[in-house]
PDB file of C-alpha atoms in Angstrom:
ATOM      1  CA  MET G  29     -20.645 -17.764 -21.240  1.00  0.00           C
ATOM      2  CA  VAL G  30     -17.594 -20.448 -20.640  1.00  0.00           C
ATOM      3  CA  SER G  31     -15.696 -16.980 -20.384  1.00  0.00           C
ATOM      4  CA  SER G  32     -17.862 -16.039 -18.132  1.00  0.00           C
ATOM      5  CA  TRP G  33     -18.148 -19.441 -16.040  1.00  0.00           C
ATOM      6  CA  VAL G  34     -13.613 -20.104 -16.219  1.00  0.00           C
ATOM      7  CA  LEU G  35     -14.161 -16.170 -14.446  1.00  0.00           C
ATOM      8  CA  ALA G  36     -16.203 -17.147 -11.348  1.00  0.00           C
ATOM      9  CA  VAL G  37     -14.733 -20.058 -11.046  1.00  0.00           C
ATOM     10  CA  VAL G  38     -11.105 -19.089 -10.837  1.00  0.00           C
ATOM     11  CA  HIS G  39     -12.421 -15.830  -8.587  1.00  0.00           C
ATOM     12  CA  LEU G  40     -14.342 -18.088  -5.607  1.00  0.00           C
ATOM     13  CA  LEU G  41     -10.997 -20.523  -6.118  1.00  0.00           C
ATOM     14  CA  GLY G  42      -9.452 -17.320  -5.373  1.00  0.00           C
ATOM     15  CA  VAL G  43     -11.457 -16.630  -2.289  1.00  0.00           C
ATOM     16  CA  GLY G  44     -11.057 -20.244  -0.925  1.00  0.00           C
ATOM     17  CA  LEU G  45      -7.368 -19.731  -1.522  1.00  0.00           C
ATOM     18  CA  ALA G  46      -7.497 -16.125   0.430  1.00  0.00           C
ATOM     19  CA  PHE G  47      -8.688 -17.768   3.184  1.00  0.00           C
ATOM     20  CA  ALA G  48      -6.587 -20.505   3.489  1.00  0.00           C
ATOM     21  CA  ALA G  49      -3.788 -18.568   3.392  1.00  0.00           C
ATOM     22  CA  ILE G  50      -4.861 -15.582   5.614  1.00  0.00           C
ATOM     23  CA  TYR G  51      -5.708 -18.073   8.648  1.00  0.00           C
ATOM     24  CA  SER G  52      -2.572 -20.032   8.398  1.00  0.00           C
ATOM     25  CA  ARG G  53      -0.476 -16.614   8.421  1.00  0.00           C
ATOM     26  CA  ALA G  54      -2.498 -15.794  11.535  1.00  0.00           C
ATOM     27  CA  ARG G  55      -2.859 -18.941  12.786  1.00  0.00           C
ATOM     28  CA  VAL G  56       1.380 -19.406  12.432  1.00  0.00           C
ATOM     29  CA  LEU G  57       2.433 -16.108  13.595  1.00  0.00           C
ATOM     30  CA  GLY G  58       0.092 -16.373  17.058  1.00  0.00           C
ATOM     31  CA  LYS G  59       2.083 -18.997  18.110  1.00  0.00           C
ATOM     32  CA  PRO G  60       4.694 -17.895  20.924  1.00  0.00           C
ATOM     33  CA  PRO G  61       7.637 -16.447  19.266  1.00  0.00           C
ATOM     34  CA  ALA G  62      10.404 -19.637  19.753  1.00  0.00           C
ATOM     35  CA  ARG G  63       7.783 -21.914  18.047  1.00  0.00           C
ATOM     36  CA  ILE G  64       7.064 -19.595  15.008  1.00  0.00           C
ATOM     37  CA  ASP G  65       8.400 -20.954  11.313  1.00  0.00           C
ATOM     38  CA  LEU G  66       8.844 -18.307   9.745  1.00  0.00           C
ATOM     39  CA  PRO G  67       8.797 -20.349   6.357  1.00  0.00           C
ATOM     40  CA  GLU G  68       5.928 -21.781   7.051  1.00  0.00           C
ATOM     41  CA  ALA G  69       4.520 -17.895   7.386  1.00  0.00           C
ATOM     42  CA  PHE G  70       6.334 -16.809   4.418  1.00  0.00           C
ATOM     43  CA  LEU G  71       4.742 -18.794   2.209  1.00  0.00           C
ATOM     44  CA  ALA G  72       1.567 -18.298   3.577  1.00  0.00           C
ATOM     45  CA  ASP G  73       2.234 -15.250   3.821  1.00  0.00           C
ATOM     46  CA  SER G  74       3.319 -15.348  -0.315  1.00  0.00           C
ATOM     47  CA  LEU G  75      -0.109 -17.991  -1.033  1.00  0.00           C
ATOM     48  CA  TRP G  76      -2.605 -14.798   0.650  1.00  0.00           C
ATOM     49  CA  GLY G  77      -0.037 -12.406  -1.946  1.00  0.00           C
ATOM     50  CA  ILE G  78      -1.336 -14.897  -5.580  1.00  0.00           C
ATOM     51  CA  SER G  79      -4.900 -15.207  -3.761  1.00  0.00           C
ATOM     52  CA  ALA G  80      -4.811 -11.472  -3.519  1.00  0.00           C
ATOM     53  CA  LEU G  81      -3.477 -10.700  -7.230  1.00  0.00           C
ATOM     54  CA  VAL G  82      -6.202 -13.352  -8.408  1.00  0.00           C
ATOM     55  CA  LEU G  83      -8.945 -11.932  -6.665  1.00  0.00           C
ATOM     56  CA  VAL G  84      -8.417  -8.619  -8.006  1.00  0.00           C
ATOM     57  CA  LEU G  85      -7.474  -8.963 -11.297  1.00  0.00           C
ATOM     58  CA  THR G  86     -10.188 -11.759 -11.563  1.00  0.00           C
ATOM     59  CA  GLY G  87     -13.661  -9.163  -9.942  1.00  0.00           C
ATOM     60  CA  LEU G  88     -11.983  -5.741 -12.486  1.00  0.00           C
ATOM     61  CA  THR G  89     -12.442  -8.227 -15.253  1.00  0.00           C
ATOM     62  CA  ARG G  90     -15.849  -9.471 -14.603  1.00  0.00           C
ATOM     63  CA  ALA G  91     -16.942  -6.405 -12.692  1.00  0.00           C
ATOM     64  CA  PHE G  92     -16.057  -3.699 -15.488  1.00  0.00           C
ATOM     65  CA  GLY G  93     -14.710  -6.446 -18.615  1.00  0.00           C
ATOM     66  CA  GLY G  94     -17.895  -7.176 -20.550  1.00  0.00           C
ATOM     67  CA  PHE G  95     -18.249 -10.867 -18.867  1.00  0.00           C
ATOM     68  CA  GLU G  96     -20.931 -10.265 -16.094  1.00  0.00           C
ATOM     69  CA  LYS G  97     -23.403  -7.887 -14.862  1.00  0.00           C
ATOM     70  CA  GLY G  98     -21.636  -4.383 -16.429  1.00  0.00           C
ATOM     71  CA  THR G  99     -20.652  -1.143 -14.549  1.00  0.00           C
ATOM     72  CA  VAL G 100     -24.039  -0.200 -14.520  1.00  0.00           C
ATOM     73  CA  TYR G 101     -25.067  -2.845 -12.406  1.00  0.00           C
ATOM     74  CA  TYR G 102     -22.268  -2.513 -10.252  1.00  0.00           C
ATOM     75  CA  GLY G 103     -21.866   0.308  -9.713  1.00  0.00           C
ATOM     76  CA  HIS G 104     -25.232   0.862  -8.584  1.00  0.00           C
ATOM     77  CA  GLN G 105     -25.678  -1.977  -6.193  1.00  0.00           C
ATOM     78  CA  PRO G 106     -24.770  -1.547  -2.637  1.00  0.00           C
ATOM     79  CA  PHE G 107     -24.067  -4.980  -2.103  1.00  0.00           C
ATOM     80  CA  PHE G 108     -20.589  -4.000  -4.425  1.00  0.00           C
ATOM     81  CA  HIS G 109     -20.305  -0.806  -2.622  1.00  0.00           C
ATOM     82  CA  ILE G 110     -20.223  -2.889   0.862  1.00  0.00           C
ATOM     83  CA  LYS G 111     -17.822  -5.453  -0.668  1.00  0.00           C
ATOM     84  CA  MET G 112     -15.451  -3.051  -2.535  1.00  0.00           C
ATOM     85  CA  ALA G 113     -15.698  -1.372   1.090  1.00  0.00           C
ATOM     86  CA  CYS G 114     -13.530  -4.156   2.922  1.00  0.00           C
ATOM     87  CA  LEU G 115     -11.567  -5.034   0.185  1.00  0.00           C
ATOM     88  CA  VAL G 116     -10.153  -1.475   0.368  1.00  0.00           C
ATOM     89  CA  ALA G 117     -10.135  -2.499   4.011  1.00  0.00           C
ATOM     90  CA  ILE G 118      -8.533  -5.465   3.285  1.00  0.00           C
ATOM     91  CA  PHE G 119      -5.539  -4.269   1.876  1.00  0.00           C
ATOM     92  CA  LEU G 120      -5.098  -1.202   4.247  1.00  0.00           C
ATOM     93  CA  LEU G 121      -4.630  -3.323   7.429  1.00  0.00           C
ATOM     94  CA  GLU G 122      -2.508  -5.246   4.852  1.00  0.00           C
ATOM     95  CA  ILE G 123       0.236  -2.234   4.775  1.00  0.00           C
ATOM     96  CA  TYR G 124       1.810  -2.744   8.015  1.00  0.00           C
ATOM     97  CA  PRO G 125       1.842  -7.203   8.136  1.00  0.00           C
ATOM     98  CA  MET G 126       2.742  -6.655   4.220  1.00  0.00           C
ATOM     99  CA  ILE G 127       6.219  -4.534   5.350  1.00  0.00           C
ATOM    100  CA  THR G 128       6.787  -6.282   8.200  1.00  0.00           C
ATOM    101  CA  LEU G 129       7.353 -10.064   6.433  1.00  0.00           C
ATOM    102  CA  LEU G 130       8.616  -8.375   3.288  1.00  0.00           C
ATOM    103  CA  ARG G 131      11.279  -6.479   5.669  1.00  0.00           C
ATOM    104  CA  TRP G 132      11.932  -9.902   7.371  1.00  0.00           C
ATOM    105  CA  ARG G 133      12.136 -11.616   4.633  1.00  0.00           C
ATOM    106  CA  VAL G 134      15.174  -9.673   3.049  1.00  0.00           C
ATOM    107  CA  GLY G 135      17.121  -9.829   6.718  1.00  0.00           C
ATOM    108  CA  GLY G 136      17.081 -13.691   6.461  1.00  0.00           C
ATOM    109  CA  ARG G 137      18.398 -13.428   2.679  1.00  0.00           C
ATOM    110  CA  LYS G 138      21.097 -10.738   4.050  1.00  0.00           C
ATOM    111  CA  GLY G 139      21.918 -13.250   6.992  1.00  0.00           C
ATOM    112  CA  ASP G 140      20.822 -10.711   9.436  1.00  0.00           C
ATOM    113  CA  ALA G 141      19.992 -12.536  12.553  1.00  0.00           C
ATOM    114  CA  THR G 142      16.484 -13.756  13.437  1.00  0.00           C
ATOM    115  CA  PRO G 143      13.081 -10.854  13.384  1.00  0.00           C
ATOM    116  CA  ASN G 144      12.707  -8.912  16.022  1.00  0.00           C
ATOM    117  CA  LEU G 145       9.527 -11.507  16.524  1.00  0.00           C
ATOM    118  CA  SER G 146       7.771  -9.165  19.064  1.00  0.00           C
ATOM    119  CA  VAL G 147       5.093  -7.799  16.439  1.00  0.00           C
ATOM    120  CA  ALA G 148       3.989 -10.804  14.983  1.00  0.00           C
ATOM    121  CA  ARG G 149       1.043 -11.383  17.809  1.00  0.00           C
ATOM    122  CA  LYS G 150      -0.341  -7.925  16.092  1.00  0.00           C
ATOM    123  CA  LEU G 151       0.536  -9.213  12.903  1.00  0.00           C
ATOM    124  CA  SER G 152      -1.850 -12.205  13.544  1.00  0.00           C
ATOM    125  CA  GLN G 153      -4.192 -10.481  14.683  1.00  0.00           C
ATOM    126  CA  ILE G 154      -4.556  -8.244  11.884  1.00  0.00           C
ATOM    127  CA  SER G 155      -4.932 -11.615   9.374  1.00  0.00           C
ATOM    128  CA  TYR G 156      -7.575 -11.977  11.970  1.00  0.00           C
ATOM    129  CA  LEU G 157      -9.463  -8.957  11.477  1.00  0.00           C
ATOM    130  CA  GLN G 158      -9.169  -9.228   7.701  1.00  0.00           C
ATOM    131  CA  LEU G 159     -10.840 -12.740   7.487  1.00  0.00           C
ATOM    132  CA  MET G 160     -13.900 -11.727   9.622  1.00  0.00           C
ATOM    133  CA  LEU G 161     -13.920  -8.559   6.505  1.00  0.00           C
ATOM    134  CA  LEU G 162     -14.393 -11.339   4.094  1.00  0.00           C
ATOM    135  CA  VAL G 163     -17.416 -12.663   5.516  1.00  0.00           C
ATOM    136  CA  PRO G 164     -19.417 -10.036   4.604  1.00  0.00           C
ATOM    137  CA  MET G 165     -17.264  -9.765   1.296  1.00  0.00           C
ATOM    138  CA  VAL G 166     -18.913 -13.244   0.452  1.00  0.00           C
ATOM    139  CA  LEU G 167     -22.098 -12.642   1.850  1.00  0.00           C
ATOM    140  CA  SER G 168     -22.812  -9.716  -0.777  1.00  0.00           C
ATOM    141  CA  ALA G 169     -20.964 -11.780  -3.786  1.00  0.00           C
ATOM    142  CA  ALA G 170     -24.046 -13.894  -3.375  1.00  0.00           C
ATOM    143  CA  ALA G 171     -26.874 -10.914  -3.031  1.00  0.00           C
ATOM    144  CA  MET G 172     -25.192  -9.086  -5.841  1.00  0.00           C
ATOM    145  CA  ALA G 173     -25.912 -12.638  -7.077  1.00  0.00           C
ATOM    146  CA  ARG G 174     -29.055 -13.268  -6.912  1.00  0.00           C
ATOM    147  CA  GLY G 175     -30.254  -9.961  -7.102  1.00  0.00           C
ATOM    148  CA  ILE G 176     -30.853  -8.556  -4.228  1.00  0.00           C
ATOM    149  CA  LEU G 177     -30.818  -5.712  -3.249  1.00  0.00           C
ATOM    150  CA  LEU G 178     -31.021  -2.678  -0.323  1.00  0.00           C
TER     151      LEU G 178
END
């Protein structure tokens, strides 16, 4: 019982951290290129990565580790499928920002000049789209917790 509660709390805190980190990254990268604070963008991106790892690990443990309702429940729950579809979409959308920001970090460590920030606005827009996808994930999770079926 306590283990289930701790996993749920860590999972929910991961959602909050993800939202804050993605929003921060979107806000920073949405600025005009001359005003972009790269260390701030990298910090937000790192926090987003940490939160994603926490969410995936605690989510998998809760869904398939015998701590919650069980695999059969989630497998037949339409809201779980909605939540997982949103998660996949968020991760697919993350490929471009992840690669771009990683290249910027590596370039900075090698002493390269400031990266080409012309794509920063696109990265910001992707981040805002990811934030929008978090909403149906939270709504689906709340529905599942209450046993609501479609």
